[in-house]
Amino acid sequence: MTGTATGAPAVTWRPHDSEPDYQVATVAVPRDHDQPDGPRIDLEVIRRPAADHQRRLGTLFFVPGGPAFPGVTLLPSHHRFLPAEVRERFDVVSLDPRGSGASTPVRGFASMEEAMTIFAGLPQPFPTTDAEGEVWIERFTEFGALIRERNADLLPCISTTGTAHDIALLADALGEEQINFYGISYGALLGIVLANLYPQRVRAMVLDGSIDPVAWYHADAEPELCTPLRVGFDLAADAGLDRFLDLAGASASPFSAGSPEATRAKFATLLQRLRDRPVRLSTPAGPAEVNYGTVIAHMWVTLYQTAYWAEQAQRLQDLWLASEADGDDPYVTAFDFSGSPNGADVPPLFASPPEQSLTLLGSDAPAPADAQSWFAQAKLAEDRAGGMGSIVAWPAVATAGWPAAAGRYTGPWDRATAAPLLFIGVTGDPGTPYEVTRRLSDTMPGARLVTVDGVGHTTHYNPDERVHRLIAAYLADGKLPPPGTTLRQENSPFPQLNRTTTGRPAS
């Protein structure tokens, strides 16, 4: 069955409070699209009008990732990273997906005090012992139950399918018979759902870094695994880590041990040292203690954007030197290990509030009902993907036994669309496996694939002007790139650094 959204809502634009080039609107849509005359929820929507109104082609819906990334917050910082021709000729519209941001959001903790009651003392960023795992399961199970209790009426309607219907209704409201869409990562999954729900409404659709919708929605083949493991997020991240270490080892990066093989061995030794004894640092942000999990979490985020890889190699070298010190005094470093690297001119990543991202994950995709099964899942993930397996697997325990949302679209995934889709895949993507993007491009009739031989998560988060030109030609003129188009990533993640070691063991 294809799309069922009916009844265009009213959209009244108002000036953005702090961004003069943007307009926002609050749009009422059905809470349940199978009951179009039933209760409504509010969607918060943002628009940046086309710069060249005389050449305007229509509206482009832009989804920068997720689950539950608030487009209203992100569009002002992402818009300039879209191709120039797209910015000139399209009104770019984004939204806070239902249940997130300001769109009738899922409610989590009522206060910081309540949050601390559940999460105080929780091992971070994931458990590394059975005792810590028991605490983690207990607290996250309690958190999941609290979310379901406080949002009982809303949760059955929070799903990717619901958001796809919302976009179709917004297109109706904006006078767009056909839909232009640009989705990144989770946004590409949303795009696949939208394209198969409304195949005849597709004018143009760019999907940059895709998630396997079959593995996402169907637990039949691997019912013992949670969704992040079924779709292989852990395997992609681990492969991305290997590529980071290989390139660092083959370059003049500070962490290089002279070869890729030696650098991978050096990193494994560093992780083992940190398992045995965390290191103490003196950073610009103050004292810090760095352990095994801290490094895994920091690497996981850093892998997504190659503009930060050179700085991360320096951080790892500082940790290496700190791990060799006697531990009596903190190692002095110029880097802060508490947050993400800074200074690169790339679109900002965003982490949704956990109650909103976990709700969409739980409502969209089936997970094992037994929370205790996460011990076995985490072991499997650690065995096959090291620390990347643990950091991917453990947070999903909150979705154990979560009831699936009503009316989810679960396939088929090969409907013929009115216009062909354009897929973009990075061969070394650490978030969305390239093979999935390639396979989906083969599955959707007439679709075309642009392959970028490189690293980093999507081309949007690792901008490439050549890809921009291909996207612009497709969105503006319907011109597809030649079959088999493959581009080699232009910029090395490891240019020669102008700095030497930033710290030394304190004496």
CSV table of C-alpha atoms in Angstrom, one decimal, residues 213-230 360-369 374 377 396 399-405 408 410:
chain,number,residue,atom,x,y,z
A,213,PRO,CA,15.6,-0.8,5.5
A,214,VAL,CA,15.2,-4.6,5.5
A,215,ALA,CA,17.6,-5.0,8.4
A,216,TRP,CA,16.2,-1.9,10.2
A,217,TYR,CA,12.6,-3.1,10.1
A,218,HIS,CA,12.8,-6.9,10.1
A,219,ALA,CA,14.3,-8.9,12.9
A,220,ASP,CA,13.3,-12.3,11.4
A,221,ALA,CA,16.8,-13.2,10.2
A,222,GLU,CA,18.6,-12.1,13.4
A,223,PRO,CA,15.9,-11.9,16.2
A,224,GLU,CA,18.6,-12.0,18.9
A,225,LEU,CA,20.1,-8.7,17.8
A,226,CYS,CA,19.1,-5.1,18.5
A,227,THR,CA,18.6,-2.8,15.5
A,228,PRO,CA,22.1,-1.1,15.6
A,229,LEU,CA,23.8,-4.5,15.4
A,230,ARG,CA,21.4,-5.8,12.7
A,360,LEU,CA,12.2,6.5,17.3
A,361,LEU,CA,14.6,3.5,17.4
A,362,GLY,CA,12.3,1.5,19.7
A,363,SER,CA,9.1,2.4,17.9
A,364,ASP,CA,10.5,1.9,14.4
A,365,ALA,CA,12.3,-1.4,14.7
A,366,PRO,CA,11.8,-4.6,16.8
A,367,ALA,CA,14.4,-5.4,19.5
A,368,PRO,CA,14.8,-8.5,21.7
A,369,ALA,CA,12.4,-8.3,24.6
A,374,TRP,CA,22.4,-7.5,26.0
A,377,GLN,CA,24.8,-9.0,22.3
A,396,ALA,CA,19.8,0.3,22.8
A,399,THR,CA,14.4,-0.4,23.6
A,400,ALA,CA,14.0,-4.0,25.0
A,401,GLY,CA,10.4,-5.0,24.6
A,402,TRP,CA,9.4,-1.7,23.1
A,403,PRO,CA,6.1,-1.9,21.3
A,404,ALA,CA,6.3,-1.1,17.6
A,405,ALA,CA,4.5,2.0,16.3
A,408,ARG,CA,4.9,1.3,9.9
A,410,THR,CA,8.1,-2.2,6.1
